[in-house]
Structure formats: structure tokens, C-alpha cells
Short mmCIF file of C-alpha atoms in Angstrom, two decimals:
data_model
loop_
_atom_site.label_atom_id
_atom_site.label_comp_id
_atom_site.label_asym_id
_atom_site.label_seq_id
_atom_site.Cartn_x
_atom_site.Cartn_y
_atom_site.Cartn_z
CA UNK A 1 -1.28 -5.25 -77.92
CA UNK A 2 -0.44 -7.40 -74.60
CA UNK A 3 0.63 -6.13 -71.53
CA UNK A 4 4.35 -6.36 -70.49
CA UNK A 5 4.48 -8.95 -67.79
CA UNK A 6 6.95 -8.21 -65.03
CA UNK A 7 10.18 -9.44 -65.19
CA UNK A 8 11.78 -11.60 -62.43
CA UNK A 9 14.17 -8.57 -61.53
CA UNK A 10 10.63 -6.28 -61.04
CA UNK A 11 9.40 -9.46 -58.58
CA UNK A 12 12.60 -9.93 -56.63
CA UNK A 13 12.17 -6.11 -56.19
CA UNK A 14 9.08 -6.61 -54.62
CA UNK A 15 9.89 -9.51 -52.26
CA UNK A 16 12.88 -7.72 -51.00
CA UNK A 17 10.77 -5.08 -50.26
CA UNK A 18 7.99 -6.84 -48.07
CA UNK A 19 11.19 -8.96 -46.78
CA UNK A 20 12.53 -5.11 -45.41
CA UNK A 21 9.04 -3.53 -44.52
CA UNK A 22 7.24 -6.90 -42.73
CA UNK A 23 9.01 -6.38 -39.85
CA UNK A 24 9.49 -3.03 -39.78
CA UNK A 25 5.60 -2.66 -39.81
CA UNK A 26 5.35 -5.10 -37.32
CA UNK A 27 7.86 -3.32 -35.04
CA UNK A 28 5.65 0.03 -35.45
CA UNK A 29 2.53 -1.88 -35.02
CA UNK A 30 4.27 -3.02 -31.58
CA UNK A 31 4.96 0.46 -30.44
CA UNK A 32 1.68 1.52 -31.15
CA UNK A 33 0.35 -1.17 -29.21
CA UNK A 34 1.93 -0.40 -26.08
CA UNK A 35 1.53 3.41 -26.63
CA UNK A 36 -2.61 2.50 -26.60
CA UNK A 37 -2.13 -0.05 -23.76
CA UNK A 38 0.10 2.74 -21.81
CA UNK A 39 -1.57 5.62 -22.39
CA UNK A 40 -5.26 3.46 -21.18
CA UNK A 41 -3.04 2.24 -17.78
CA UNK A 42 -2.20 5.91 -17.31
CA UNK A 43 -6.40 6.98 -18.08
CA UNK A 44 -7.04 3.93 -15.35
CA UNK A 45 -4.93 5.26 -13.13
CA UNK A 46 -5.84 8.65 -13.20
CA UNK A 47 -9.59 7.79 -12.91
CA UNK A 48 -8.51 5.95 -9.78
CA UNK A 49 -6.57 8.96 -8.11
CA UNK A 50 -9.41 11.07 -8.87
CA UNK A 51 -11.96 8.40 -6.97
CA UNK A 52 -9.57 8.08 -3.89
CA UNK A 53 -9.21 11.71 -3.88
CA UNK A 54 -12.97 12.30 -3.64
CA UNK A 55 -13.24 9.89 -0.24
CA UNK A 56 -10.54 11.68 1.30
CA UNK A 57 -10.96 12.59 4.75
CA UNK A 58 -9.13 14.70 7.12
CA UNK A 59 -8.03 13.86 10.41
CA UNK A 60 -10.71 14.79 12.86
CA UNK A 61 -11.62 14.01 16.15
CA UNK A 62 -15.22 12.96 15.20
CA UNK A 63 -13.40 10.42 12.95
CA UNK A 64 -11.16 9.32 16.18
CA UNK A 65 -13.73 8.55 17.85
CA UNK A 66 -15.67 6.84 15.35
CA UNK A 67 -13.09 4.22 14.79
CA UNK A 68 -12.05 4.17 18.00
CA UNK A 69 -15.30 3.09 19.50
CA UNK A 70 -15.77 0.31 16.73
CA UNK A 71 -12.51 -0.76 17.53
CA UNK A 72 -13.34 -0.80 20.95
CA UNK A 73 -15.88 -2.94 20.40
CA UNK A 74 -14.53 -5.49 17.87
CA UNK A 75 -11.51 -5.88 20.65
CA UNK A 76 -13.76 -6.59 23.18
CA UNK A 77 -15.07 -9.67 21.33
CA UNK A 78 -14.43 -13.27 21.60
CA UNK A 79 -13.92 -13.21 17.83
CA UNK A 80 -11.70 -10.17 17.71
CA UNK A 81 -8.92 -12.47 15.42
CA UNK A 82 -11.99 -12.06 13.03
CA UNK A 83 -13.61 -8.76 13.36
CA UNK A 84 -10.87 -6.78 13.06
CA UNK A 85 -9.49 -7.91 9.85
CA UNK A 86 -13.11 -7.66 8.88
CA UNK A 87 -13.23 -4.78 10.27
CA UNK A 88 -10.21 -3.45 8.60
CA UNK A 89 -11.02 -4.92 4.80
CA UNK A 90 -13.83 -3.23 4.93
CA UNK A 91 -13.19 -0.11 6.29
CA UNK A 92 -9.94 0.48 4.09
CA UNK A 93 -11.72 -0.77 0.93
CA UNK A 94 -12.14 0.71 -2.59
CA UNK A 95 -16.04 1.97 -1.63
CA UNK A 96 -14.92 3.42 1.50
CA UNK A 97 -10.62 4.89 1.37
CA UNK A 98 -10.12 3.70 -2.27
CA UNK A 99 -7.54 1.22 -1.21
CA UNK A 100 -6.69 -2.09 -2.57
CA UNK A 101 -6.68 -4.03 0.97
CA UNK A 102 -4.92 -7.22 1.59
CA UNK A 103 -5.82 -9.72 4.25
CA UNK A 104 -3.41 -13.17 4.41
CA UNK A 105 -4.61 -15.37 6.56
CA UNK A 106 -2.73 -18.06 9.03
CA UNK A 107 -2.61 -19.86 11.56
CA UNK A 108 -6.14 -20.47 13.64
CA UNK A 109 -8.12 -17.74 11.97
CA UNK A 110 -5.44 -15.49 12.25
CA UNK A 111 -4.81 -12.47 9.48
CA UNK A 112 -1.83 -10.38 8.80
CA UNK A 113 -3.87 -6.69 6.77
CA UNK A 114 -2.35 -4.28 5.24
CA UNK A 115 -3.85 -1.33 2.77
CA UNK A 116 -0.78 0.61 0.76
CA UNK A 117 -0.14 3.87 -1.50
CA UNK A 118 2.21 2.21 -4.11
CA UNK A 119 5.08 4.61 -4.71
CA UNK A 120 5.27 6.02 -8.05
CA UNK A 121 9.16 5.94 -8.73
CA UNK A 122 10.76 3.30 -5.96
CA UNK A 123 7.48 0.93 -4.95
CA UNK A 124 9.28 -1.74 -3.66
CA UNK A 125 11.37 0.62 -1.02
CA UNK A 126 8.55 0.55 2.12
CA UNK A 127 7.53 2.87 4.84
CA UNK A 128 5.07 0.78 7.15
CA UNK A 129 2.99 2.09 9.91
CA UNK A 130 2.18 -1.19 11.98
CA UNK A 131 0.02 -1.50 14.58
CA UNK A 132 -0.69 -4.83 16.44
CA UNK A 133 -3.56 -6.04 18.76
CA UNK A 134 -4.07 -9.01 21.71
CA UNK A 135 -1.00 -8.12 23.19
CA UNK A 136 -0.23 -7.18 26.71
CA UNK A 137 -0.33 -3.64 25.90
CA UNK A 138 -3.64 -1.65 27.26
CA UNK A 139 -6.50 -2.18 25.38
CA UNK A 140 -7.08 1.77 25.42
CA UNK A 141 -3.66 1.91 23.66
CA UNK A 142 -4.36 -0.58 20.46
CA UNK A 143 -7.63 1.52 20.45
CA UNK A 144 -6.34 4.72 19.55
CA UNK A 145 -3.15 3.30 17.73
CA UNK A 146 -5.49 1.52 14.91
CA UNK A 147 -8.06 4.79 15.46
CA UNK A 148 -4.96 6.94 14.44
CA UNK A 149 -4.03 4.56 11.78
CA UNK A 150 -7.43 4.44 9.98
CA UNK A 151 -7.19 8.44 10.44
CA UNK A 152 -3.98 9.15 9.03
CA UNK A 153 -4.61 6.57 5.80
CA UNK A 154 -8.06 7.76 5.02
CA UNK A 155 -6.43 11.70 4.82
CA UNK A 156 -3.79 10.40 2.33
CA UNK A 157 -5.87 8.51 0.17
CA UNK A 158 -4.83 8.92 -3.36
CA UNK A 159 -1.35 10.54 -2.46
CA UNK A 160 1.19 10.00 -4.77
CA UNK A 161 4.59 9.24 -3.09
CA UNK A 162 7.87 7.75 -4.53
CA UNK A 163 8.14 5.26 -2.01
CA UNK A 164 5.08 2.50 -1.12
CA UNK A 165 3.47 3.68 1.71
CA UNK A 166 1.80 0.66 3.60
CA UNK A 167 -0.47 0.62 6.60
CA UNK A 168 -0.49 -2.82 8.61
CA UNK A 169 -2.19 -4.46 11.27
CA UNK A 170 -1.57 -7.76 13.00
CA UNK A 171 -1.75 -9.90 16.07
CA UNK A 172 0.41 -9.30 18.43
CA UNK A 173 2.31 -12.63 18.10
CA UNK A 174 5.85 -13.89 16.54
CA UNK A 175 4.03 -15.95 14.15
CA UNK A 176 2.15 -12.66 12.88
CA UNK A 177 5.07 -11.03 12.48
CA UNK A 178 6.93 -14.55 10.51
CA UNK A 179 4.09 -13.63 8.08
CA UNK A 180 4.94 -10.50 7.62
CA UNK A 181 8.44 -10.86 7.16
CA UNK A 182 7.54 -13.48 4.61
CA UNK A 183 5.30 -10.97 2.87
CA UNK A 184 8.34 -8.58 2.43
CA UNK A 185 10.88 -11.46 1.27
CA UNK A 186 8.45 -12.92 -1.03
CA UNK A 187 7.68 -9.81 -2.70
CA UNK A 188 11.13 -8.30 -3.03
CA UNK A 189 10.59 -5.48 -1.07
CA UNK A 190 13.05 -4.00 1.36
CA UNK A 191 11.60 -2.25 4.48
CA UNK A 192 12.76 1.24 4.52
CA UNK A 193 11.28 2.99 7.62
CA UNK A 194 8.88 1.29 10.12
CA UNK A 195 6.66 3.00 12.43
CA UNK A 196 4.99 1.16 15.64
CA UNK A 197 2.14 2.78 16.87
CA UNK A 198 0.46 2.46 20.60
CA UNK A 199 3.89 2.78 22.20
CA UNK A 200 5.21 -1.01 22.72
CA UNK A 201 7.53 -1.34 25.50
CA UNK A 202 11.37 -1.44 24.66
CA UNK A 203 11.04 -5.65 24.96
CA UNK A 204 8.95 -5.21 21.94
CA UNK A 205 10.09 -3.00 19.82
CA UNK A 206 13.22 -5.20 20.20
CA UNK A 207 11.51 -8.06 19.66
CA UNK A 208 9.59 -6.74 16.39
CA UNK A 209 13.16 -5.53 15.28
CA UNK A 210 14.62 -9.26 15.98
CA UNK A 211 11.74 -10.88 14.04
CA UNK A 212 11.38 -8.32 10.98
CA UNK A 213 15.85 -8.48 10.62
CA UNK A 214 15.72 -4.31 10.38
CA UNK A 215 19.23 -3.97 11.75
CA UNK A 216 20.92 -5.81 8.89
CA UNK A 217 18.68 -4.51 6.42
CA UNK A 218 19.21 -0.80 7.59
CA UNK A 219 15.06 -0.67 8.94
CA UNK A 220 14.82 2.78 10.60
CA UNK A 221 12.41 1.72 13.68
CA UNK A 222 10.10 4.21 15.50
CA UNK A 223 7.95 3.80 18.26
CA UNK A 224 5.51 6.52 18.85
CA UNK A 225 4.18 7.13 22.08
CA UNK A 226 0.90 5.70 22.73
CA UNK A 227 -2.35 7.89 23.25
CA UNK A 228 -4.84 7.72 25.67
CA UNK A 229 -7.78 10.41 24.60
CA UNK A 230 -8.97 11.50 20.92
CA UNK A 231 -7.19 15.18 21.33
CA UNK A 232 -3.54 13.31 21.72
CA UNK A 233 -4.34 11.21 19.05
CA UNK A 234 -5.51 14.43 17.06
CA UNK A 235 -2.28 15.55 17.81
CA UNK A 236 -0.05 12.23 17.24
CA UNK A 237 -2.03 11.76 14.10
CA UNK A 238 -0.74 15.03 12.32
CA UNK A 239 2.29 14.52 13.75
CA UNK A 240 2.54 11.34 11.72
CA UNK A 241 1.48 11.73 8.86
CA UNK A 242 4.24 14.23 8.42
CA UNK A 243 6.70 11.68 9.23
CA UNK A 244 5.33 8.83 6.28
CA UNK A 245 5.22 12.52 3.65
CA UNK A 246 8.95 12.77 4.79
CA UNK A 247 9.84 9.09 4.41
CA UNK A 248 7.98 8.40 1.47
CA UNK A 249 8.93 10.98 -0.46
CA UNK A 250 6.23 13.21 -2.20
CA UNK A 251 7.69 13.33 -6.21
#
């Protein structure tokens, strides 16, 4: 006795079906995809924030002085365009404050460096704490400004905030600050609060707010007083990092 073959009704059937199912299963094989791609992002990330949580430091004056006296130093240089972006990269780095650090450079040997807490909900809304060097401002001043700096971002390494929180440092010269309006522009970000550190005269904090456009873009500008031993920065350095909680939001 043979087998009944199947009839052409029993085959069209069957191609309807895989015509119905192919691209279903290749919608649910899509979604799993980027469930396994999202959920190993998420494992990356966490892994991270655990890292930068275990080199946390807290503000001390021990620390202070530590980077205040290498700063000190690296000012007093003929090379200080290069060892303090050096300097800074290092310092800032994954091995050291678990942040991504990023050092443009222009000019003659020039560098624009900045080391940021990308904000969980809004990252392209910034709060920057700048701090510039070579100016006319007292040495002592850019000393304790970047010493406060390095203090504050090595205690909030690994903080999660809704906002990007971004620590800079550049030469004290228009064309520094060109690059890092450029930076902002190119990226899409829009500068939400900006701190200046080591006290700048009013002629330049106008002058950084002329450069960086923060009246039209609604930039809330700060200048905090400069410092002149480690207790005021102690003090100036909890002080701020209370402000960048406030301003970048803690979800």
C-alpha cells in the first residue's frame, strides 16, 4: 500500500505558514538579541561602578596637599603646557579615579582635559567645574583650584547623577577656551551650570562667559573664591561638591 502524497492544498499550507512565522521568528530572535546585548552593557557597567567605587577617595587634607605640591611643581616647569595634561591623564585615569579621561590637543602643544561622570537620564545637559592655568592669576591660586578639583572628582568617582558631570582643565587662553566651546557644539551638549575655580577676577569670568556664549544659552556661571592654604580648600572642597550633587542631580 503507498503512502498518500500531500496534496498541493497541504503544501500551500505549509508555505503560508513559514511565509507568517519567518519573520515573526526573526523579529523574536531580534529582541532576544538586544535583551543579551542589553542586559551584558548593564553587567559592564555595573562591574565598572563597582571598580570606580573601590578607588574612591575622600576629600582630605593629606590628599590636598599631595596634589597640590605636584601641581606645584609641574607649574613651575618650562614644560608645564605638557606636564599638566600629563599630569592630569594620568592622575584621573581608569587605574587611578576610574575615569575615562580626555585630552584634545591644539595649538603649540597645547591640551584642553577633561574627566566626566556621564549622567544616567540627561548626559548631554553639563555641569563643568573648570579650572585654568598660565594665567595672570597667582600661581598659589591655580595650585589649590586643580588640588581641589582632583579632590572633589576622586570622592565622586562612580557617582551616578542624571546630568554629566565633567571636570576640566585648560590654559588660560581664548584659544583654550575656542576648543572647548567647540567640544560642547560638536558633541551636542548644552552647558548647564559652570563652575570656575581659583577665583578669576570679574574681567575673566566675563571673558570666559563671552567666549563659552552662557548668556544666550542660559549657562549658570560661578566663580568660587580662590584658596590659599589646604584647610580652605578642605573647606571649599566640601562646599563644592555639594553644589555639582545639587546641579547634577543624584536619580
Amino acid at each position: 500500500m503507498t503512502e498518500a502524497q500531500p496534496t498541493s492544498a497541504d503544501s500551500g499550507r505549509w508555505i503560508r505558514f513559514a511565509l507568517v512565522m519567518l519573520p515573526v521568528g526573526t523579529i523574536l530572535l531580534g529582541i532576544a538579541s538586544f535583551g543579551i546585548w542589553q542586559w551584558k552593557k548593564d553587567q559592564a557597567a555595573d562591574r565598572s561602578f563597582k571598580y570606580a567605587l573601590a578607588l574612591r577617595r575622600q576629600i582630605s587634607p593629606e590628599g590636598i596637599e599631595r596634589y597640590a605640591g605636584i601641581v606645584r611643581t609641574a607649574l613651575g616647569k618650562a614644560d608645564r603646557d605638557l606636564s599638566i595634561p600629563g599630569y592630569l591623564e594620568s592622575t584621573m585615569g581608569a587605574e587611578n579615579m576610574g575615569y575615562t579621561v580626555r585630552r584634545e590637543r591644539f595649538g603649540d602643544e597645547k591640551s584642553v582635559v577633561d574627566a566626566e561622570l556621564t549622567g544616567t537620564k540627561r548626559p548631554l545637559e553639563i555641569v563643568m567645574v573648570l579650572a585654568l592655568y598660565g594665567g595672570t592669576e597667582p600661581q598659589e591660586n591655580t595650585v589649590q583650584a586643580i588640588a581641589e578639583s582632583l579632590s572633589v572628582a576622586h570622592e565622586l568617582t562612580g557617582e551616578k547623577v542624571v546630568r554629566s558631570l565633567r571636570f576640566a582643565f585648560i590654559p588660560d587662553t581664548p584659544e583654550a577656551l575656542k576648543q572647548l566651546k567647540e567640544g560642547l557644539q560638536r558633541d551636542g551638549e548644552r552647558l548647564m551650570h559652570l563652575l570656575v575655580l581659583g577665583g578669576p577676577e570679574v574681567a575673566g569670568i566675563e571673558g570666559i562667559s563671552k567666549a563659552l556664549d552662557t548668556t544666550a544659552k542660559g549657562t549658570r556661571v560661578l566663580s568660587l573664591p580662590a584658596t590659599k592654604t589646604t584647610q580652605e580648600t578642605v573647606q571649599s572642597a566640601h562646599q563644592l561638591k555639594g553644589m555639582l550633587l545639587e546641579a547634577a542631580e543624584i536619580p
